Structures are given as C-alpha cells and as structure tokens.
Coordinates of N, CA and C in Angstrom, one line a residue:
P850 N -7.5 -99.9 -99.6 CA -6.2 -100.2 -99.0 C -6.3 -101.0 -97.7
D851 N -5.2 -101.6 -97.3 CA -5.2 -102.3 -96.1 C -5.5 -101.4 -94.9
N852 N -5.8 -102.0 -93.8 CA -6.2 -101.3 -92.6 C -4.9 -100.6 -92.0
I853 N -4.5 -99.5 -92.6 CA -3.4 -98.7 -92.1 C -3.9 -97.3 -91.7
V854 N -3.0 -96.7 -90.9 CA -3.3 -95.3 -90.5 C -2.6 -94.4 -91.5
F855 N -3.4 -93.6 -92.2 CA -2.8 -92.7 -93.1 C -2.2 -91.4 -92.4
P856 N -1.2 -90.8 -93.0 CA -0.6 -89.6 -92.4 C -1.6 -88.5 -92.1
N857 N -1.4 -87.9 -90.9 CA -2.3 -86.8 -90.5 C -1.4 -85.6 -90.2
I858 N -0.8 -85.1 -91.3 CA 0.1 -84.0 -91.2 C -0.6 -82.6 -91.2
V859 N -0.2 -81.8 -90.3 CA -0.8 -80.5 -90.2 C -0.1 -79.6 -91.3
C860 N -0.9 -79.0 -92.1 CA -0.4 -78.1 -93.2 C -0.1 -76.7 -92.6
P861 N 1.2 -76.2 -92.9 CA 1.5 -74.9 -92.4 C 0.7 -73.8 -93.2
S862 N 0.5 -72.7 -92.6 CA -0.3 -71.7 -93.3 C 0.6 -70.8 -94.1
G863 N 0.0 -70.1 -95.1 CA 0.7 -69.1 -95.9 C 1.5 -69.6 -97.0
E864 N 2.0 -68.7 -97.9 CA 2.9 -68.9 -99.0 C 4.0 -68.0 -98.9
S865 N 5.3 -68.5 -99.1 CA 6.4 -67.6 -98.9 C 7.6 -68.0 -99.8
Q866 N 8.1 -67.0 -100.5 CA 9.2 -67.3 -101.4 C 10.4 -66.3 -101.1
S867 N 11.6 -66.8 -101.1 CA 12.8 -65.9 -101.0 C 13.7 -66.2 -102.2
G868 N 13.6 -65.2 -103.2 CA 14.3 -65.4 -104.4 C 13.8 -66.6 -105.2
S869 N 14.7 -67.6 -105.5 CA 14.3 -68.8 -106.2 C 14.0 -69.9 -105.2
T870 N 13.9 -69.7 -103.9 CA 13.7 -70.7 -102.9 C 12.3 -70.5 -102.4
L871 N 11.5 -71.6 -102.3 CA 10.2 -71.6 -101.8 C 10.3 -72.2 -100.4
N872 N 9.4 -71.6 -99.5 CA 9.4 -72.0 -98.1 C 8.2 -72.8 -97.8
P873 N 8.2 -73.7 -96.8 CA 7.0 -74.5 -96.5 C 5.8 -73.7 -96.3
G874 N 4.6 -74.3 -96.6 CA 3.3 -73.6 -96.5 C 2.3 -74.3 -97.3
T875 N 1.1 -73.7 -97.3 CA 0.0 -74.2 -98.1 C -0.2 -73.3 -99.3
Y876 N 0.0 -74.0 -100.5 CA 0.0 -73.2 -101.8 C -1.3 -73.5 -102.5
T877 N -2.1 -72.4 -102.6 CA -3.4 -72.4 -103.3 C -3.5 -71.5 -104.5
S878 N -2.6 -70.5 -104.5 CA -2.7 -69.5 -105.6 C -1.8 -70.0 -106.8
G879 N -2.0 -69.3 -107.9 CA -1.3 -69.6 -109.1 C -1.8 -70.7 -109.9
N880 N -1.3 -70.9 -111.1 CA -1.7 -72.0 -112.0 C -1.1 -73.3 -111.6
K881 N 0.1 -73.3 -111.0 CA 0.8 -74.5 -110.7 C 1.8 -74.3 -109.6
F882 N 2.2 -75.4 -109.0 CA 3.2 -75.4 -108.0 C 4.4 -76.1 -108.6
P883 N 5.6 -75.6 -108.4 CA 6.0 -74.4 -107.7 C 5.8 -73.2 -108.7
P884 N 5.8 -72.0 -108.1 CA 5.7 -70.8 -109.0 C 6.9 -70.7 -109.9
S885 N 6.7 -70.0 -111.0 CA 7.8 -69.7 -112.0 C 9.0 -69.1 -111.3
G886 N 10.2 -69.6 -111.7 CA 11.4 -69.1 -111.1 C 11.9 -69.8 -109.9
V887 N 11.1 -70.7 -109.3 CA 11.5 -71.4 -108.1 C 12.4 -72.6 -108.5
T888 N 13.6 -72.8 -107.9 CA 14.4 -73.9 -108.3 C 14.8 -74.8 -107.0
S889 N 14.4 -74.3 -105.8 CA 14.7 -75.1 -104.7 C 13.5 -75.0 -103.6
L890 N 13.4 -76.0 -102.8 CA 12.4 -76.1 -101.7 C 13.2 -76.2 -100.4
S891 N 12.9 -75.3 -99.5 CA 13.5 -75.4 -98.1 C 12.9 -76.6 -97.4
P892 N 13.6 -77.2 -96.4 CA 13.0 -78.3 -95.7 C 11.7 -78.0 -95.0
G893 N 10.7 -79.0 -95.1 CA 9.4 -78.8 -94.4 C 8.3 -79.4 -95.2
V894 N 7.1 -79.0 -94.8 CA 5.9 -79.5 -95.4 C 5.3 -78.5 -96.4
Y895 N 4.9 -79.0 -97.5 CA 4.3 -78.2 -98.6 C 2.9 -78.9 -98.9
C896 N 1.8 -78.2 -98.6 CA 0.5 -78.6 -99.0 C 0.1 -77.9 -100.3
V897 N -0.2 -78.7 -101.3 CA -0.5 -78.2 -102.6 C -1.9 -78.4 -103.0
E898 N -2.6 -77.3 -103.4 CA -4.0 -77.4 -103.8 C -4.2 -77.1 -105.3
N899 N -3.2 -77.3 -106.1 CA -3.3 -77.2 -107.5 C -2.2 -78.1 -108.1
D900 N -2.0 -78.1 -109.4 CA -1.1 -79.0 -110.0 C 0.4 -78.8 -109.7
F901 N 1.1 -79.8 -109.5 CA 2.6 -79.8 -109.2 C 3.2 -80.1 -110.5
V902 N 3.8 -79.1 -111.2 CA 4.4 -79.3 -112.6 C 5.8 -78.8 -112.6
V903 N 6.7 -79.7 -113.1 CA 8.1 -79.3 -113.4 C 8.3 -79.7 -114.9
N904 N 8.4 -78.7 -115.7 CA 8.6 -78.9 -117.2 C 10.0 -79.2 -117.6
G905 N 10.2 -79.7 -118.8 CA 11.5 -79.9 -119.4 C 12.3 -78.6 -119.4
G906 N 13.6 -78.7 -119.0 CA 14.4 -77.6 -119.0 C 14.4 -76.9 -117.6
E907 N 13.5 -77.2 -116.8 CA 13.4 -76.6 -115.4 C 14.1 -77.6 -114.5
S908 N 14.5 -77.0 -113.3 CA 15.1 -77.9 -112.3 C 14.5 -77.5 -110.9
L909 N 14.5 -78.5 -110.0 CA 13.9 -78.4 -108.7 C 14.6 -79.3 -107.8
V910 N 15.2 -78.8 -106.7 CA 15.9 -79.6 -105.7 C 15.3 -79.3 -104.3
G911 N 15.3 -80.2 -103.4 CA 14.9 -80.1 -102.0 C 15.1 -81.3 -101.2
S912 N 15.6 -81.2 -100.0 CA 15.8 -82.4 -99.2 C 15.0 -82.1 -97.9
N913 N 14.6 -83.2 -97.3 CA 13.7 -83.2 -96.1 C 12.4 -82.4 -96.3
V914 N 11.8 -82.7 -97.5 CA 10.5 -82.1 -97.8 C 9.4 -83.2 -97.9
I915 N 8.2 -82.8 -97.5 CA 7.1 -83.6 -97.6 C 6.1 -82.8 -98.5
I916 N 5.7 -83.4 -99.6 CA 4.7 -82.8 -100.5 C 3.4 -83.5 -100.2
I917 N 2.4 -82.7 -99.8 CA 1.0 -83.2 -99.7 C 0.1 -82.7 -100.8
M918 N -0.3 -83.6 -101.7 CA -1.1 -83.1 -102.8 C -2.6 -83.2 -102.4
K919 N -3.1 -82.1 -101.8 CA -4.5 -82.1 -101.4 C -5.4 -82.1 -102.5
D920 N -5.0 -81.5 -103.7 CA -5.8 -81.4 -104.9 C -4.8 -81.3 -106.0
G921 N -5.3 -81.7 -107.2 CA -4.4 -81.6 -108.4 C -3.6 -82.8 -108.8
D922 N -2.9 -82.7 -109.9 CA -2.1 -83.8 -110.4 C -0.6 -83.4 -110.2
V923 N 0.3 -84.4 -110.4 CA 1.7 -84.2 -110.4 C 2.2 -84.6 -111.8
S924 N 3.1 -83.7 -112.4 CA 3.6 -84.0 -113.7 C 5.1 -83.5 -113.7
F925 N 6.0 -84.5 -113.6 CA 7.5 -84.2 -113.8 C 7.8 -84.6 -115.2
N926 N 8.0 -83.6 -116.1 CA 8.2 -83.9 -117.5 C 9.6 -84.2 -117.8
G927 N 9.8 -85.0 -118.9 CA 11.1 -85.3 -119.4 C 11.9 -84.1 -119.7
G928 N 13.2 -84.2 -119.4 CA 14.1 -83.1 -119.6 C 14.2 -82.2 -118.4
A929 N 13.4 -82.4 -117.4 CA 13.5 -81.7 -116.1 C 14.5 -82.4 -115.2
T930 N 15.2 -81.6 -114.5 CA 16.2 -82.1 -113.5 C 15.6 -81.9 -112.1
I931 N 15.2 -83.0 -111.5 CA 14.5 -82.9 -110.2 C 15.2 -83.9 -109.2
N932 N 15.6 -83.3 -108.1 CA 16.2 -84.1 -107.0 C 15.5 -83.7 -105.7
L933 N 14.6 -84.6 -105.3 CA 13.8 -84.3 -104.1 C 13.8 -85.5 -103.1
S934 N 13.8 -85.3 -101.8 CA 13.8 -86.3 -100.9 C 13.0 -86.0 -99.6
G935 N 12.4 -87.0 -99.1 CA 11.6 -86.8 -97.8 C 12.6 -86.7 -96.6
P936 N 12.0 -86.5 -95.4 CA 12.8 -86.5 -94.2 C 13.6 -87.8 -94.1
S937 N 14.9 -87.6 -93.7 CA 15.7 -88.8 -93.5 C 15.8 -89.2 -92.0
G938 N 16.4 -90.3 -91.7 CA 16.6 -90.8 -90.4 C 15.5 -91.8 -90.0
A939 N 15.6 -92.3 -88.8 CA 14.7 -93.4 -88.4 C 13.3 -92.8 -88.0
Q940 N 12.3 -93.5 -88.3 CA 11.0 -93.1 -87.9 C 10.8 -93.2 -86.4
S941 N 10.3 -92.2 -85.8 CA 10.2 -92.1 -84.3 C 9.1 -91.2 -83.9
E942 N 8.8 -91.0 -82.6 CA 7.8 -90.1 -82.2 C 8.2 -88.7 -82.6
T943 N 9.4 -88.3 -82.6 CA 9.8 -87.0 -83.0 C 10.0 -86.8 -84.5
N944 N 10.1 -87.9 -85.2 CA 10.2 -87.9 -86.7 C 9.3 -89.0 -87.3
P945 N 8.0 -88.8 -87.1 CA 7.0 -89.8 -87.5 C 6.8 -90.0 -89.0
Y946 N 7.3 -89.0 -89.8 CA 7.1 -89.1 -91.2 C 8.4 -89.3 -92.0
A947 N 9.4 -89.8 -91.3 CA 10.7 -90.1 -91.9 C 10.4 -91.0 -93.1
G948 N 11.0 -90.6 -94.2 CA 10.9 -91.5 -95.4 C 9.7 -91.2 -96.3
L949 N 8.8 -90.3 -95.9 CA 7.6 -89.9 -96.7 C 8.0 -88.7 -97.5
F950 N 8.0 -88.9 -98.9 CA 8.3 -87.9 -99.8 C 7.1 -87.2 -100.3
M951 N 6.1 -88.0 -100.8 CA 4.9 -87.4 -101.4 C 3.7 -88.2 -100.9
Y952 N 2.6 -87.4 -100.5 CA 1.4 -88.0 -100.0 C 0.2 -87.4 -100.7
M953 N -0.6 -88.2 -101.4 CA -1.8 -87.8 -102.0 C -3.0 -88.5 -101.3
P954 N -3.7 -87.8 -100.5 CA -4.8 -88.4 -99.7 C -5.8 -89.1 -100.6
M955 N -6.6 -90.0 -100.0 CA -7.6 -90.8 -100.7 C -8.6 -90.0 -101.5
E956 N -8.9 -88.8 -101.0 CA -9.9 -87.9 -101.6 C -9.3 -87.4 -103.0
N957 N -8.0 -87.3 -103.1 CA -7.5 -86.8 -104.4 C -7.2 -88.0 -105.3
Q958 N -8.0 -88.2 -106.3 CA -7.9 -89.3 -107.3 C -7.2 -88.8 -108.5
G959 N -6.2 -88.0 -108.3 CA -5.5 -87.4 -109.5 C -4.5 -88.4 -110.1
T960 N -3.6 -87.9 -110.9 CA -2.6 -88.7 -111.6 C -1.2 -88.2 -111.2
I961 N -0.2 -89.1 -111.2 CA 1.1 -88.7 -111.0 C 1.9 -89.3 -112.1
S962 N 2.7 -88.4 -112.8 CA 3.6 -88.8 -113.9 C 5.0 -88.4 -113.6
L963 N 5.9 -89.4 -113.4 CA 7.3 -89.1 -113.1 C 8.1 -89.4 -114.3
N964 N 8.8 -88.4 -114.8 CA 9.6 -88.6 -116.0 C 10.8 -87.7 -116.0
G965 N 11.8 -88.0 -115.2 CA 12.9 -87.1 -115.0 C 14.0 -87.4 -116.0
N966 N 15.1 -86.7 -116.0 CA 16.2 -86.9 -116.9 C 17.3 -87.6 -116.1
S967 N 18.5 -87.8 -116.8 CA 19.6 -88.6 -116.2 C 20.1 -88.0 -114.9
G968 N 19.9 -86.7 -114.7 CA 20.3 -86.0 -113.5 C 19.3 -86.0 -112.3
S969 N 18.2 -86.7 -112.5 CA 17.1 -86.6 -111.5 C 17.2 -87.8 -110.5
G970 N 16.7 -87.6 -109.3 CA 16.6 -88.6 -108.3 C 15.6 -88.3 -107.3
F971 N 15.0 -89.3 -106.7 CA 13.9 -89.1 -105.7 C 14.2 -90.1 -104.6
T972 N 14.0 -89.7 -103.3 CA 14.2 -90.6 -102.2 C 13.0 -90.4 -101.3
G973 N 12.4 -91.6 -101.0 CA 11.3 -91.6 -100.0 C 10.0 -92.3 -100.7
S974 N 9.0 -92.5 -99.8 CA 7.8 -93.1 -100.3 C 6.9 -92.2 -101.0
V975 N 6.3 -92.7 -102.1 CA 5.2 -92.0 -102.7 C 3.9 -92.7 -102.3
L976 N 3.1 -92.1 -101.5 CA 1.9 -92.7 -101.0 C 0.7 -92.0 -101.6
A977 N 0.1 -92.7 -102.6 CA -1.1 -92.1 -103.3 C -2.1 -93.2 -103.6
P978 N -2.8 -93.8 -102.6 CA -3.6 -95.0 -102.8 C -4.7 -94.9 -103.8
S979 N -5.2 -93.7 -104.1 CA -6.3 -93.5 -105.1 C -5.8 -93.0 -106.5
A980 N -4.5 -92.8 -106.6 CA -3.9 -92.2 -107.8 C -3.5 -93.2 -108.9
N981 N -3.6 -92.8 -110.1 CA -3.0 -93.5 -111.2 C -1.6 -93.0 -111.4
I982 N -0.6 -93.8 -111.3 CA 0.8 -93.4 -111.4 C 1.5 -93.9 -112.6
S983 N 2.2 -93.0 -113.3 CA 2.9 -93.4 -114.5 C 4.4 -93.1 -114.3
I984 N 5.3 -94.0 -114.5 CA 6.7 -93.7 -114.4 C 7.3 -94.0 -115.7
D985 N 7.9 -93.0 -116.4 CA 8.4 -93.1 -117.7 C 9.9 -93.0 -117.7
G986 N 10.5 -92.8 -116.6 CA 12.0 -92.6 -116.5 C 12.3 -91.9 -115.2
T987 N 13.4 -92.3 -114.5 CA 13.7 -91.7 -113.2 C 15.1 -91.1 -113.2
G988 N 15.9 -91.3 -114.2 CA 17.3 -90.9 -114.2 C 18.2 -91.9 -113.6
D989 N 19.5 -91.6 -113.7 CA 20.5 -92.5 -113.2 C 20.4 -92.8 -111.7
A990 N 20.1 -91.8 -110.9 CA 20.0 -92.0 -109.5 C 18.7 -92.8 -109.1
G991 N 17.7 -92.6 -109.9 CA 16.4 -93.4 -109.8 C 15.6 -92.9 -108.6
L992 N 14.7 -93.8 -108.2 CA 13.8 -93.6 -107.1 C 14.3 -94.6 -106.0
H993 N 14.7 -94.0 -104.9 CA 15.1 -94.8 -103.7 C 13.9 -94.7 -102.8
G994 N 13.0 -95.7 -103.0 CA 11.8 -95.7 -102.2 C 10.8 -96.7 -102.6
Q995 N 9.5 -96.4 -102.3 CA 8.4 -97.3 -102.7 C 7.3 -96.4 -103.3
I996 N 6.5 -97.0 -104.2 CA 5.4 -96.3 -104.8 C 4.1 -97.1 -104.5
I997 N 3.2 -96.4 -103.9 CA 1.9 -97.0 -103.6 C 0.8 -96.2 -104.2
G998 N 0.1 -96.8 -105.2 CA -0.9 -96.1 -105.9 C -2.0 -97.1 -106.3
Y999 N -3.1 -96.5 -106.8 CA -4.2 -97.4 -107.3 C -3.8 -98.2 -108.5
T1000 N -3.1 -97.6 -109.4 CA -2.4 -98.3 -110.5 C -1.0 -97.7 -110.6
V1001 N 0.0 -98.5 -111.0 CA 1.3 -98.0 -111.2 C 1.7 -98.6 -112.6
D1002 N 2.1 -97.7 -113.5 CA 2.4 -98.1 -114.9 C 3.9 -97.7 -115.1
L1003 N 4.7 -98.7 -115.5 CA 6.1 -98.4 -115.9 C 6.2 -98.5 -117.4
S1004 N 6.6 -97.4 -118.0 CA 6.7 -97.4 -119.5 C 7.7 -96.5 -120.0
G1005 N 7.7 -96.3 -121.3 CA 8.7 -95.4 -121.9 C 10.0 -96.1 -122.3
T1006 N 10.8 -95.3 -122.9 CA 12.1 -95.9 -123.4 C 13.3 -95.5 -122.5
S1007 N 13.0 -94.6 -121.5 CA 14.0 -94.2 -120.6 C 14.3 -95.3 -119.5
N1008 N 15.4 -95.2 -118.9 CA 15.7 -96.1 -117.8 C 14.8 -95.8 -116.6
V1009 N 14.3 -96.8 -116.0 CA 13.6 -96.7 -114.7 C 14.3 -97.5 -113.7
K1010 N 14.8 -96.8 -112.7 CA 15.6 -97.5 -111.7 C 14.9 -97.3 -110.3
I1011 N 14.5 -98.3 -109.7 CA 13.8 -98.3 -108.4 C 14.7 -99.1 -107.4
V1012 N 15.1 -98.4 -106.3 CA 15.9 -99.1 -105.3 C 15.1 -99.1 -104.0
Y1013 N 14.8 -100.3 -103.5 CA 14.1 -100.3 -102.3 C 15.0 -100.6 -101.1
D1014 N 15.0 -99.6 -100.2 CA 15.8 -99.8 -98.9 C 14.8 -99.3 -97.9
N1015 N 14.4 -100.2 -97.0 CA 13.3 -99.9 -96.0 C 13.7 -98.7 -95.1
N1016 N 15.0 -98.5 -94.9 CA 15.4 -97.3 -94.1 C 15.1 -96.0 -94.8
E1017 N 14.8 -96.0 -96.1 CA 14.5 -94.7 -96.8 C 13.0 -94.5 -97.0
N1018 N 12.2 -95.4 -96.4 CA 10.8 -95.4 -96.7 C 10.0 -95.1 -95.4
W1019 N 8.8 -94.6 -95.6 CA 7.9 -94.4 -94.5 C 7.1 -95.7 -94.3
D1020 N 7.0 -96.1 -93.1 CA 6.2 -97.3 -92.7 C 4.9 -96.9 -92.1
A1021 N 3.8 -97.3 -92.7 CA 2.5 -96.9 -92.2 C 2.2 -97.7 -90.9
P1022 N 1.8 -97.0 -89.9 CA 1.4 -97.7 -88.6 C 0.2 -98.5 -88.9
V1023 N 0.2 -99.7 -88.3 CA -1.0 -100.5 -88.4 C -1.6 -100.5 -87.0
P1024 N -2.9 -100.1 -86.9 CA -3.5 -100.0 -85.6 C -3.7 -101.4 -85.0
P1025 N -3.8 -101.5 -83.7 CA -4.0 -102.8 -83.0 C -5.4 -103.3 -83.4
Q1026 N -5.5 -104.6 -83.5 CA -6.8 -105.2 -83.9 C -7.2 -106.3 -83.0
V1027 N -8.4 -106.5 -82.8 CA -9.0 -107.6 -82.1 C -9.7 -108.5 -83.0
E1028 N -9.4 -109.8 -83.0 CA -10.1 -110.7 -83.9 C -10.7 -111.8 -83.1
L1029 N -12.0 -112.1 -83.3 CA -12.6 -113.2 -82.6 C -12.8 -114.4 -83.5
K1030 N -12.6 -115.5 -83.0 CA -12.7 -116.8 -83.7 C -13.5 -117.8 -82.9
Q1031 N -14.2 -118.6 -83.5 CA -15.0 -119.6 -82.8 C -14.4 -121.0 -83.0

C-alpha cells in the first residue's frame, strides 16, 4: 500500500450482550461474530478475533460502529438484512476515525464477502489492504463508501450499488515526507 498511516484503534476489553444487542468489546469466544440471537450493535468499537458471519434470514443493524477484524473472515450472505455504518461527522482530533466502518489489518489476509439483500445498506470505508474482497450484491441502499482491498471482485446477478461521497469515508493520514533530489 501507499505510504499511509493505518488506524491504531485501541480495542475495548470484554464481551457484553444485553438481550439481542451487542456492546462494544473484544470478541474472541464462540464460533462466529455476532453470537446467535444478536440483531443490533451499540455504537462503538468491536474487535473480532473469529469469523464475522451474517447468514440468510438473519438481520443486523448498527450505526457509529467500527469493526476491526483482527483475525478471521467476513461473510454477509444473500438473504441477510444488514444495515451498518461507521462513525459519522467530520474527521477531527476528537473523531479521528469518522467514516471508517470496517478495518482488517495487514496481518489478516482473510476474505470479505458482501452479499446483502434489497433491504441492506453500508456506510463508510472498508479498509482491508491484504484481503480478497467479493461483492455479490449490496441492496437498494448500496454501499456509501469506499472499498480498499488486495483484490476486489464485483460479481453475481444482484444489483451492486456503490456511492462515493468523501464526507462518508475515512481519509488515511499521510505522514510528512522529505525528498532529496539532485
């Protein structure tokens, strides 16, 4: 990747669930994230150390969430209703990760498969520079953001709608550089 500064987000500790709502934390237990019966994510940071799977017939909603895929793959299967968005607002010192929806660090060379139904929508950047990403459908609302991956494959018979609005994306800071020329 270009000479950018990758996010350095501190993962909250613990795992916590209130009914069908999951709270921010670091999720290492279970076979998949989110656990069975969870339909919503409270605002905050979720560090995931296993597969993030939403199967057909399931639903998951959450706004102002950041998903950090420390390990594992992401699979949003067809027939699932998923509406997730990263932190909104302008990027600033107090909101440095505005527009970042999902981050898969360089060490995680997993796969991401996005295949929502007509009721699905995603807002924010998907930053996964080492991942192979497959988008087979995003629903009518589509993806309002950008996708950065090692490979990005658009396929399938479903509609894929990507709307780029820089105000909805995370901008990676570029460190100052010194260049010498003769």
